CSV table of C-alpha atoms and ligand atoms in Angstrom, one decimal:
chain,number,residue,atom,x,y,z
A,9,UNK,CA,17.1,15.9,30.2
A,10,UNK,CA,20.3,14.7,28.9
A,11,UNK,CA,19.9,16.4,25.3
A,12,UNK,CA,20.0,20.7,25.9
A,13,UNK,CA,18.5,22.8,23.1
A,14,UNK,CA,22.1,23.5,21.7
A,15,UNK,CA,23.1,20.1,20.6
A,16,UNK,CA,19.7,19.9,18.5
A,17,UNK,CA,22.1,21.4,15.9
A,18,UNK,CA,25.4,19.2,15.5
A,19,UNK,CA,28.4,21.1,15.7
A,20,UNK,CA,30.4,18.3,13.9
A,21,UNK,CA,29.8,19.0,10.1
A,22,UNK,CA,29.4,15.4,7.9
A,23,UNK,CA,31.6,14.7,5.2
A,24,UNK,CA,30.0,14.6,1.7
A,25,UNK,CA,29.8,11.0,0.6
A,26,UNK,CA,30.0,10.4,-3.1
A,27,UNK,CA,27.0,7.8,-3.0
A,28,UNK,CA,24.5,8.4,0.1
A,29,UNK,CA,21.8,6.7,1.2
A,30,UNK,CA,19.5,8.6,0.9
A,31,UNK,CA,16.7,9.4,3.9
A,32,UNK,CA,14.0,9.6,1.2
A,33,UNK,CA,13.2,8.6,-2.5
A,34,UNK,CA,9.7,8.5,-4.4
A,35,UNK,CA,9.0,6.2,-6.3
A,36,UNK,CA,8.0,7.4,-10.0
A,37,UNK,CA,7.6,5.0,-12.5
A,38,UNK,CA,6.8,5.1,-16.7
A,39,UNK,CA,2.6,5.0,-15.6
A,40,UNK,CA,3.2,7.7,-13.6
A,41,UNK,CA,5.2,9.8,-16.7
A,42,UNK,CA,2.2,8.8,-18.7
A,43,UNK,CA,-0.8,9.7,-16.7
A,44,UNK,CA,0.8,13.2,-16.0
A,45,UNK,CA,1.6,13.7,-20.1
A,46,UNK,CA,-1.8,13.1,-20.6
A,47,UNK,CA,-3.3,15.5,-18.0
A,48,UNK,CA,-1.0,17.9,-19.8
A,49,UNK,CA,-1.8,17.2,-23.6
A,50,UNK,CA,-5.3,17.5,-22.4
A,51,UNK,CA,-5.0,20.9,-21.6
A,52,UNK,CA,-7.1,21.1,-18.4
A,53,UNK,CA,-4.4,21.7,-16.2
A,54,UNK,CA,-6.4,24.4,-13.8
A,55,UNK,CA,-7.9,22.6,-10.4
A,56,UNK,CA,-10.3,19.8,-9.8
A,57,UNK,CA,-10.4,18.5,-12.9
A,58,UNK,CA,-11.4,14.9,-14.3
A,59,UNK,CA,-7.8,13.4,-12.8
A,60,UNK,CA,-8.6,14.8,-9.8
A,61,UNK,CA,-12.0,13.5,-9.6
A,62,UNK,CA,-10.6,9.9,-10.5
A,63,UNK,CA,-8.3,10.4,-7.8
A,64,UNK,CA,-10.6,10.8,-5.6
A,65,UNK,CA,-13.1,8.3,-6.5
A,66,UNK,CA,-10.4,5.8,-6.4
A,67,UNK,CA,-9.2,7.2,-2.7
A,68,UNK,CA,-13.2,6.8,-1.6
A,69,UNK,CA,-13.3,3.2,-2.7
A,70,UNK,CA,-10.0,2.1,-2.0
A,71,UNK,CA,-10.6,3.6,2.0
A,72,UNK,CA,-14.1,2.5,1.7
A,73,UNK,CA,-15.4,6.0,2.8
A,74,UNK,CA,-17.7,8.6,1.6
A,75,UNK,CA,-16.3,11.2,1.2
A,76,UNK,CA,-12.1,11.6,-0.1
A,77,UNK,CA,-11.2,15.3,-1.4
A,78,UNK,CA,-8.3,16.1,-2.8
A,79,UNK,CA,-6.5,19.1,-1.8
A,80,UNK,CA,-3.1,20.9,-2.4
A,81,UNK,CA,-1.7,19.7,1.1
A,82,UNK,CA,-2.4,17.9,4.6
A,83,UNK,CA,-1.8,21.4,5.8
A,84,UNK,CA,-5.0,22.6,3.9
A,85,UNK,CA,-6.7,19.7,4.8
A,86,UNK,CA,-6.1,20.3,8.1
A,87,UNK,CA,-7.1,24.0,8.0
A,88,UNK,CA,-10.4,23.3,6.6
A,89,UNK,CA,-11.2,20.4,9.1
A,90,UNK,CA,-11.6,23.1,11.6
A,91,UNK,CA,-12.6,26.2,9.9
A,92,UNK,CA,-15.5,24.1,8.7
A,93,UNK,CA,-16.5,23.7,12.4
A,94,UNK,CA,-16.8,26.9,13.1
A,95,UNK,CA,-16.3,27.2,17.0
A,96,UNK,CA,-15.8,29.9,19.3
A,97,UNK,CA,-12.8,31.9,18.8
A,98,UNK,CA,-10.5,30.9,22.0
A,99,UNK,CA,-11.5,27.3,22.3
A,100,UNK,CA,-8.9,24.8,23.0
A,101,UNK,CA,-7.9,21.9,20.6
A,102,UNK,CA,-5.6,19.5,22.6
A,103,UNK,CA,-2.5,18.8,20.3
A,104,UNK,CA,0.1,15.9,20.7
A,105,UNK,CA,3.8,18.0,21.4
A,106,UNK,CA,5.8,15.5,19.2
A,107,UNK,CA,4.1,16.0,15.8
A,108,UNK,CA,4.6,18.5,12.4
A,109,UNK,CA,3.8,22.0,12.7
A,110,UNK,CA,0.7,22.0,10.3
A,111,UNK,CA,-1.1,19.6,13.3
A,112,UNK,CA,-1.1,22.6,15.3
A,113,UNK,CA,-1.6,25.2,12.4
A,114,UNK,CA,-4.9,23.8,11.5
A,115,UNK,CA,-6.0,25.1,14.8
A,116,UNK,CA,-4.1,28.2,15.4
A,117,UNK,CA,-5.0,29.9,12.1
A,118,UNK,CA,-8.5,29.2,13.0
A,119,UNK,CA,-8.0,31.7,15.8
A,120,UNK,CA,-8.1,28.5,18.3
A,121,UNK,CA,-5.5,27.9,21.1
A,122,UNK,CA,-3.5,24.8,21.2
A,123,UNK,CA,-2.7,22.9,24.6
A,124,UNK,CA,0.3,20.8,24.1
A,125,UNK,CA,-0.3,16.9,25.3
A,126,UNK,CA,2.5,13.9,25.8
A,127,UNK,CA,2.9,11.2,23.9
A,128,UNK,CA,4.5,7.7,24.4
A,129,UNK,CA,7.8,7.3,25.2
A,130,UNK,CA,8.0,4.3,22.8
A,131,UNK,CA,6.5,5.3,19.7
A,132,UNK,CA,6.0,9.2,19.8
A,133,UNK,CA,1.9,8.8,19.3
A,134,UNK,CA,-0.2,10.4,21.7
A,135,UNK,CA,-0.3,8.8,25.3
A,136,UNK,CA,-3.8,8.2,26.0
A,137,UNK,CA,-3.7,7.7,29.7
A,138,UNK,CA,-2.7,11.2,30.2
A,139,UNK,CA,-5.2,13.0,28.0
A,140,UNK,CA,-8.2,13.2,30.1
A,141,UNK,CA,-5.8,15.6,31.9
A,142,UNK,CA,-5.8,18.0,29.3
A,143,UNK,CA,-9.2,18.5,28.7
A,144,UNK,CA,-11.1,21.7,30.2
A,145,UNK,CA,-14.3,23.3,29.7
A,146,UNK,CA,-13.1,25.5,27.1
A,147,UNK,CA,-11.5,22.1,25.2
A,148,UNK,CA,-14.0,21.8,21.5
A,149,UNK,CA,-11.4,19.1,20.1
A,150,UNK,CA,-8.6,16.4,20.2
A,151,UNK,CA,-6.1,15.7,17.2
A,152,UNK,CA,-4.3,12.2,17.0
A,153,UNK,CA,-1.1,11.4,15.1
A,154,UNK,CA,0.0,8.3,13.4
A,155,UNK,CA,4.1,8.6,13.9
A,156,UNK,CA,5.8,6.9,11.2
A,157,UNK,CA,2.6,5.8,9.8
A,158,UNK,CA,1.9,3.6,13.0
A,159,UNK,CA,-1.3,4.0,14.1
A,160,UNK,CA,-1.9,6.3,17.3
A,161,UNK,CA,-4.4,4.3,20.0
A,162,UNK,CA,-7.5,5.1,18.1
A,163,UNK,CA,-10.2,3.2,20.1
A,164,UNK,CA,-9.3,5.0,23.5
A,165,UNK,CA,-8.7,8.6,22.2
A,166,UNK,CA,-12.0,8.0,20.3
A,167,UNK,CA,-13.7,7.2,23.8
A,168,UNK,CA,-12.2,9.8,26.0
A,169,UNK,CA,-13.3,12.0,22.5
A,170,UNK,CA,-17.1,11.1,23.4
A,171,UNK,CA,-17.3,11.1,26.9
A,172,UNK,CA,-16.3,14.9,26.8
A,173,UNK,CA,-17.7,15.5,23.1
A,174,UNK,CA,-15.0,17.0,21.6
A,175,UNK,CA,-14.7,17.0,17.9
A,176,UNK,CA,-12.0,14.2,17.0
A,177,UNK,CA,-9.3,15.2,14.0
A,178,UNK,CA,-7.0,12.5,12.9
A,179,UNK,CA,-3.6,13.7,11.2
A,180,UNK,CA,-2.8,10.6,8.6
A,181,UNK,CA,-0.5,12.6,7.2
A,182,UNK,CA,2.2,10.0,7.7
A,183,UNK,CA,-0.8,6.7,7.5
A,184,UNK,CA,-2.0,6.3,4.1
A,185,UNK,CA,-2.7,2.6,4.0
A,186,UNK,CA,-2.3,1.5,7.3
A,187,UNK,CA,-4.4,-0.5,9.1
A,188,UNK,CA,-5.9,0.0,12.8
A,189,UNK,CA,-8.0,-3.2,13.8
A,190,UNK,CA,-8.1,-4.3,10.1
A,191,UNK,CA,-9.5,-0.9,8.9
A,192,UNK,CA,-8.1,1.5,7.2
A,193,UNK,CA,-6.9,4.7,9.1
A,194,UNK,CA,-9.3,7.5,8.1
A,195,UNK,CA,-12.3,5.8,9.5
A,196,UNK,CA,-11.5,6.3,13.0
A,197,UNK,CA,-12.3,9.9,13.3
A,198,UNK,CA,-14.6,13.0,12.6
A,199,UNK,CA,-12.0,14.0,9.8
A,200,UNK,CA,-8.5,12.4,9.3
A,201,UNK,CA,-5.8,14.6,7.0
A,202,UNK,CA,-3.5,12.5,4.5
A,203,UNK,CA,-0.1,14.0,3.0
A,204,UNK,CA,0.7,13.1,-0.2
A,205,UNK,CA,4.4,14.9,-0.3
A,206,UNK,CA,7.0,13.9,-1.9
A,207,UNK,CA,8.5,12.1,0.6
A,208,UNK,CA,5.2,10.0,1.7
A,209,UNK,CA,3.8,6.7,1.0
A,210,UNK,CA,2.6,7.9,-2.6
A,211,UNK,CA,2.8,11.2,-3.6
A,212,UNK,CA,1.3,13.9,-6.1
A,213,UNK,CA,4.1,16.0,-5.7
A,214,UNK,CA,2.7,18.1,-2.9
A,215,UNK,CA,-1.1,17.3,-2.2
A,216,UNK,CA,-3.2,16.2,0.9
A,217,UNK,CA,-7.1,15.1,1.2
A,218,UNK,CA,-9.3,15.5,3.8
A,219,UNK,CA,-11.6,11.9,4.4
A,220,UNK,CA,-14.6,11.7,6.4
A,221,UNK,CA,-17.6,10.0,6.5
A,222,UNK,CA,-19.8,12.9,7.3
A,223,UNK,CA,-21.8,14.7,4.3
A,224,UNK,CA,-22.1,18.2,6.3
A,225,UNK,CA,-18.5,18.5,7.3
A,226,UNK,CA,-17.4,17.1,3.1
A,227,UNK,CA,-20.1,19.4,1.7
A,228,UNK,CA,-18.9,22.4,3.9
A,229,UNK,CA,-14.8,21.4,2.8
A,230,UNK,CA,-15.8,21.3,-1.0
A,231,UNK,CA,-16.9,24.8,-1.2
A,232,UNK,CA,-14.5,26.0,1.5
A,233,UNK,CA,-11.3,24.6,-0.3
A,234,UNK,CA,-12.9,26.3,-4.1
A,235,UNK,CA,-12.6,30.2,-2.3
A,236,UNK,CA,-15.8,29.7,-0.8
A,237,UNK,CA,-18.0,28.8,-4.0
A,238,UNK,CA,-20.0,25.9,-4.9
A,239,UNK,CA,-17.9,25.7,-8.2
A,240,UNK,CA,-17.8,21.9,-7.4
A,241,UNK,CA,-21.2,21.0,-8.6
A,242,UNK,CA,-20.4,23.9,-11.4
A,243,UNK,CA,-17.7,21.6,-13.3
A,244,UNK,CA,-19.6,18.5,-12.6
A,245,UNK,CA,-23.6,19.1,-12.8
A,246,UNK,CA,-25.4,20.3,-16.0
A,247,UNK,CA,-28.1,21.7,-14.1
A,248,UNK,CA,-26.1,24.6,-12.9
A,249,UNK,CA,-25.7,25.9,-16.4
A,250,UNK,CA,-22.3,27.3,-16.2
A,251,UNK,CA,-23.3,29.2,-13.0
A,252,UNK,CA,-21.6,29.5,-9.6
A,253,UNK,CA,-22.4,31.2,-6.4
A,254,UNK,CA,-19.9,32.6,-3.8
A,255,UNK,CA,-21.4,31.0,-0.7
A,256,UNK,CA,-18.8,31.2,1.6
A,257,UNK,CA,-15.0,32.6,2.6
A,258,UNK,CA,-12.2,29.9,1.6
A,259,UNK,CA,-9.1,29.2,0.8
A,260,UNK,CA,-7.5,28.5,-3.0
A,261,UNK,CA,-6.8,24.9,-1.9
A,262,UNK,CA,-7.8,22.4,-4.7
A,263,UNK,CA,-5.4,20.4,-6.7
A,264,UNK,CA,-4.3,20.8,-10.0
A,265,UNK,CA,-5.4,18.3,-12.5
A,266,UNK,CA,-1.7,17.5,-13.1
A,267,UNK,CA,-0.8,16.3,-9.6
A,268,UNK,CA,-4.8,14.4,-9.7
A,269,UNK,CA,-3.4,12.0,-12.8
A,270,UNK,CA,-0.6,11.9,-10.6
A,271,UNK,CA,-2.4,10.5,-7.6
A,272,UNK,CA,-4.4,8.0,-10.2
A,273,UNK,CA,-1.3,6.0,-10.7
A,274,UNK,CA,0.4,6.7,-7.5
A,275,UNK,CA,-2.7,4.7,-5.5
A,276,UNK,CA,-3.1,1.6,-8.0
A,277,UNK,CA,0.2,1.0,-6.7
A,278,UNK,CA,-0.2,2.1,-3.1
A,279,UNK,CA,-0.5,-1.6,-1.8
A,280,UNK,CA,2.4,-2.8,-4.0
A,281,UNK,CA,4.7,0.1,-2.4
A,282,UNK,CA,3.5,-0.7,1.2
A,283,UNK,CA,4.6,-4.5,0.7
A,284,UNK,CA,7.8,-3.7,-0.3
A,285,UNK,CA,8.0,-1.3,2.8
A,286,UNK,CA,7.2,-3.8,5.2
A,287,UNK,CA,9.4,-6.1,3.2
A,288,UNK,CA,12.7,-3.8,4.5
A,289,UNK,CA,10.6,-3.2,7.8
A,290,UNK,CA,11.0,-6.5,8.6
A,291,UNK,CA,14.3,-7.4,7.2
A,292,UNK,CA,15.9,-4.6,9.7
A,293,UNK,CA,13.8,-6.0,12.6
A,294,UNK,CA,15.6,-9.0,11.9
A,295,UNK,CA,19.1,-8.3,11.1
A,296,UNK,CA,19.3,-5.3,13.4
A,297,UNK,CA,17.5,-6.8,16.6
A,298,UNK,CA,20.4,-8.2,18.5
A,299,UNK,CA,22.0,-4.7,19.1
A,300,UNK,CA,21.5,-4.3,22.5
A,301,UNK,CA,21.6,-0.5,22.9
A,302,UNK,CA,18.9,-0.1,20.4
A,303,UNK,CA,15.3,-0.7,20.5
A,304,UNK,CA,12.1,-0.1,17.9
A,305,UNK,CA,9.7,1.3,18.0
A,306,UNK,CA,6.4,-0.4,20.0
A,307,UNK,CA,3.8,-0.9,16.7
A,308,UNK,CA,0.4,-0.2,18.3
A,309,UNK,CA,-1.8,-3.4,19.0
A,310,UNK,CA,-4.1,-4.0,16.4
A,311,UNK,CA,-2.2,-2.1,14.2
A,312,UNK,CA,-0.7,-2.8,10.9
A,313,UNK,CA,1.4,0.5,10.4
A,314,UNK,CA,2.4,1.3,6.4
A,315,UNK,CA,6.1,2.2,7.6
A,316,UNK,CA,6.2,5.2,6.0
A,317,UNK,CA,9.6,5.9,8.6
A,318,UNK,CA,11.8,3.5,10.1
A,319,UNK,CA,13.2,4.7,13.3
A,320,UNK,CA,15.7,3.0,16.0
A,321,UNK,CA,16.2,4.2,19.5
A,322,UNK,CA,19.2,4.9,20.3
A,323,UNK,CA,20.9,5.4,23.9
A,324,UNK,CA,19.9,9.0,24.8
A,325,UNK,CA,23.9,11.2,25.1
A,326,UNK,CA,24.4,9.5,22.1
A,327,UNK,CA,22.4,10.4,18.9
A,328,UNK,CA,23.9,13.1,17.5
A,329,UNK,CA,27.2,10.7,17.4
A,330,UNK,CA,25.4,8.1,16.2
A,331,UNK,CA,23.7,10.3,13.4
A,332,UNK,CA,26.7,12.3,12.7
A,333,UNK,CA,29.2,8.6,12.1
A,334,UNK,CA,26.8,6.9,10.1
A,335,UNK,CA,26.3,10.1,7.8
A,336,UNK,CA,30.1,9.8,7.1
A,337,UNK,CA,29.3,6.6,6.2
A,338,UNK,CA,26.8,7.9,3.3
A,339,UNK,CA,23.7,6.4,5.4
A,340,UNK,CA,21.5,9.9,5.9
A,341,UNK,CA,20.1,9.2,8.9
A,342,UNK,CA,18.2,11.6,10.5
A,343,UNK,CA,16.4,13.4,13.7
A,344,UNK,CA,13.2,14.3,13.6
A,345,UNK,CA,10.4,16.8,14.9
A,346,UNK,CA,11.6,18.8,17.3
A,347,UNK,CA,8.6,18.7,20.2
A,348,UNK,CA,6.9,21.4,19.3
A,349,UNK,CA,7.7,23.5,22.7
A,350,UNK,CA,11.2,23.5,21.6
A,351,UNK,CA,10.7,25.4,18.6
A,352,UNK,CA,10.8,29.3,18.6
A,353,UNK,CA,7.0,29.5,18.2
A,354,UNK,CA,5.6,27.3,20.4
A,355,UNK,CA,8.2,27.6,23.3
A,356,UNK,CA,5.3,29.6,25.4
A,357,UNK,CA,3.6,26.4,25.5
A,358,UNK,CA,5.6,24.6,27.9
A,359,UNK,CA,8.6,22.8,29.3
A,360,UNK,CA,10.6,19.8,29.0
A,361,UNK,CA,9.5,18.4,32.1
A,362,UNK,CA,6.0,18.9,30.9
A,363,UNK,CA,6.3,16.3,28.0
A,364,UNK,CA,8.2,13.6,29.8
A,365,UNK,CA,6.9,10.9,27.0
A,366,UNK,CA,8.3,13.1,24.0
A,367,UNK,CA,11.6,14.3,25.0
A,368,UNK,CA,12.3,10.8,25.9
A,369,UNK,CA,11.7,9.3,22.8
A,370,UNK,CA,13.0,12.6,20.8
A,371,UNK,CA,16.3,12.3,22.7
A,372,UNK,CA,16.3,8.4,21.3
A,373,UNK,CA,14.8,8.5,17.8
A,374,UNK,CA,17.1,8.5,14.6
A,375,UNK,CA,15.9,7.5,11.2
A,376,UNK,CA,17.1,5.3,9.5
A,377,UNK,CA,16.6,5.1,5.1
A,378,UNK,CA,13.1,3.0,4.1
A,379,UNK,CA,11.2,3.3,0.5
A,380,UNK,CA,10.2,0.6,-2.4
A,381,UNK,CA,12.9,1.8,-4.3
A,382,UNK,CA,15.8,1.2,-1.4
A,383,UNK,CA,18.2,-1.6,-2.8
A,384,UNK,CA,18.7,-5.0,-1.1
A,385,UNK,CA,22.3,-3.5,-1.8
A,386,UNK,CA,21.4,-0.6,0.3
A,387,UNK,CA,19.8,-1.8,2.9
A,388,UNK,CA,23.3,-4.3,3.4
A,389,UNK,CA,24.7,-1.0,3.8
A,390,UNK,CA,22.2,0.5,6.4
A,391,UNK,CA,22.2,-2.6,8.2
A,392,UNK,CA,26.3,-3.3,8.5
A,393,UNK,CA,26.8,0.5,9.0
A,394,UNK,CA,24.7,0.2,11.8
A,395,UNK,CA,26.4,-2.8,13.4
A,396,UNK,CA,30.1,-0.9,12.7
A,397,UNK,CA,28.7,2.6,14.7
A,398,UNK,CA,27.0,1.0,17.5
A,399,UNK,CA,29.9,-1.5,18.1
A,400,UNK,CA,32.8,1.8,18.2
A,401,UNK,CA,30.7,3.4,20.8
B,528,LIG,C1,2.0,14.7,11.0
B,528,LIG,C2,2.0,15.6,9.8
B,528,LIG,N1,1.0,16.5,9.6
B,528,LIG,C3,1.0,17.3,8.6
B,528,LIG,C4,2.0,17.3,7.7
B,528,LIG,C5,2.0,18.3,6.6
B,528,LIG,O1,1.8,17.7,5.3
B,528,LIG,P1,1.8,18.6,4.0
B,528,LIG,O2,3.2,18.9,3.6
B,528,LIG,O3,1.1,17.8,3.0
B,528,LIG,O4,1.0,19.9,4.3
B,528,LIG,C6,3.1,16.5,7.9
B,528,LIG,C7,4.3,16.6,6.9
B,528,LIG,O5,5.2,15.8,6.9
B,528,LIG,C8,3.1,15.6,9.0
B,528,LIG,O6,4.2,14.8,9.2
């Protein structure tokens, strides 16, 4: 492969610009100011409170699925989606090698071994015509990942998923409002994981939920995410009386009532900010697409991704240049996950010639600046400064 492990970290150090684009930018308007002074002057500020109920009971209706809870990250959500399923200590969970650490943590700190599978050289999700290779009698479960909040090949992980009954885990982290075969992701799995980080779709500051539609796994999360009590039905249910059991172990991972109003205001707007993603999506397909030496990224069939990233792929030797002249040009573009073998902890876990797929599209990807609140102004610059590097090169 043409990109070593030493030039992941540029030698050539980027000017300061006086006004960057930036890579990322929330959007955070007066509702949003409001909702999270009133959560405030209400004085329940401690975890699950009313906002965070709303929250959730706006997430439920808005995915059209049973069961949304809130937590304080994807990580958490993640954690719990297999600590609640319980298996054998050992077992494998097959893993996609160009994703986020926390897809392999929810695993691994469930005492559960990850084996590392390839993804598509053209979008980064997993391949699905490799990962019946990966499976073994010792495999319990699959995860998928939406790259760039493009939906991963749901239908076909989903079948070889049943044919071997393996427990199917769907990291949305990126996904929130994207659409796989005019559904919603976080119907198309066991248990699917959203991020609402500051740098996603809509935030809560930091924050994640776990979806399903499955009242064991969601009644099993609520008490495991509250330290292992069934305080839930405490705050919410008279008939407890003020009384709650430790049932289980758990984690501390609800949510602030704070970062619940902020999640309230954040998702009545959630369609709005998508629109205005695809908006700029679309705009840089346009007025970027007759660079030769750059392609997109394939969008899944049946897929209507949210856009959460915009990436281009760039000739191979070149995108550390690439990245590196357009940053002196204020435009913060950026590289992004690392496979996962390459980094320190996971380098047992295989070789480069083992994830063909990712370290070709890793070796290509750079992203580029996308977000409602990214100028028309702005996205002139993006789009000229990306004309001006690729024709010096
Ligand atoms: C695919 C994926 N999974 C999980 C996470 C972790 O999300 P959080 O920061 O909410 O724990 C991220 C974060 O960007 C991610 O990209």
């Amino acid at each position: 492969m043409s990109d070593t492990f030493t030039t992941i970290k540029p030698e050539v150090p980027t000017k300061p610009v006086s006004d960057p684009v930036l890579i990322h930018k929330p959007l955070i308007s007066q509702e949003d100011m409001d909702s999270v002074r009133d959560a405030l002057a209400s004085t329940f500020v401690s975890g699950d409170g009313p906002a965070c109920r709303q929250f959730e009971k706006e997430l439920q209706e808005f995915l059209g699925i049973r069961h949304a809870l809130f937590m304080n990250s994807c990580t958490s959500a993640l954690d719990l989606a297999f600590r609640a399923k319980r298996f054998k200590p050992g077992s494998e969970v097959i893993v996609p090698n160009f994703t986020y650490t926390s897809t392999a943590l929810g695993p691994l700190i469930n005492q559960l071994n990850v084996r590392l599978a390839d993804v598509n050289p053209d979008n980064g999700n997993l391949d699905p015509t490799k990962l019946r290779k990966y499976i073994n009698p010792n495999t319990v479960a699959v995860v998928a990942v939406d790259y760039a909040g493009n939906p991963a090949e749901m239908d076909q992980i989903q079948e070889i998923a049943k044919e071997s009954n393996l427990y199917l885990v769907h990291d949305t982290a990126q996904s929130i409002g994207a659409k796989y075969k005019g559904q919603y992701t976080g119907h198309q799995a066991d248990a699917s994981t959203f991020s609402f980080h500051g740098t996603k779709n809509m935030t809560t500051g930091e924050g994640g939920a776990l979806v399903t539609n499955d009242d064991d796994l969601a009644a099993a999360v609520k008490i495991m995410r509250e330290k292992g009590t069934d305080k839930y039905s405490f705050l919410t249910d008279n008939i407890t009386r003020g009384f709650y059991e430790y049932k289980d172990i758990g984690g501390s991972y609800v949510q602030s009532n704070i970062n619940g109003a902020l999640g309230v205001t954040q998702l009545r707007k959630l369609t709005e900010m998508n629109n205005r993603r695809r908006e700029i999506a679309h705009r840089y397909l346009r007025e970027l697409g007759d660079i030769d030496a750059i392609d997109f990224l394939r969008v899944t069939e049946n897929a209507e991704p949210n856009w959460h990233l915009f990436g281009i792929l760039v000739p191979p030797g070149q995108k550390y240049l690439i990245m590196d002249r357009l940053r002196e040009r204020g435009i913060m573009a950026n590289v992004h996950y690392t496979p996962l073998h390459r980094n320190e902890y996971y380098k047992h876990l295989g070789t480069d010639e083992q994830f063909p797929g990712s370290m070709s599209f890793f070796n290509r990807l750079l992203r580029i600046p996308i977000y409602p609140v990214l100028t028309d102004a702005e996205q002139t610059r993006v789009i000229e400064s990306v004309h001006a590097v690729l024709n010096s090169i």
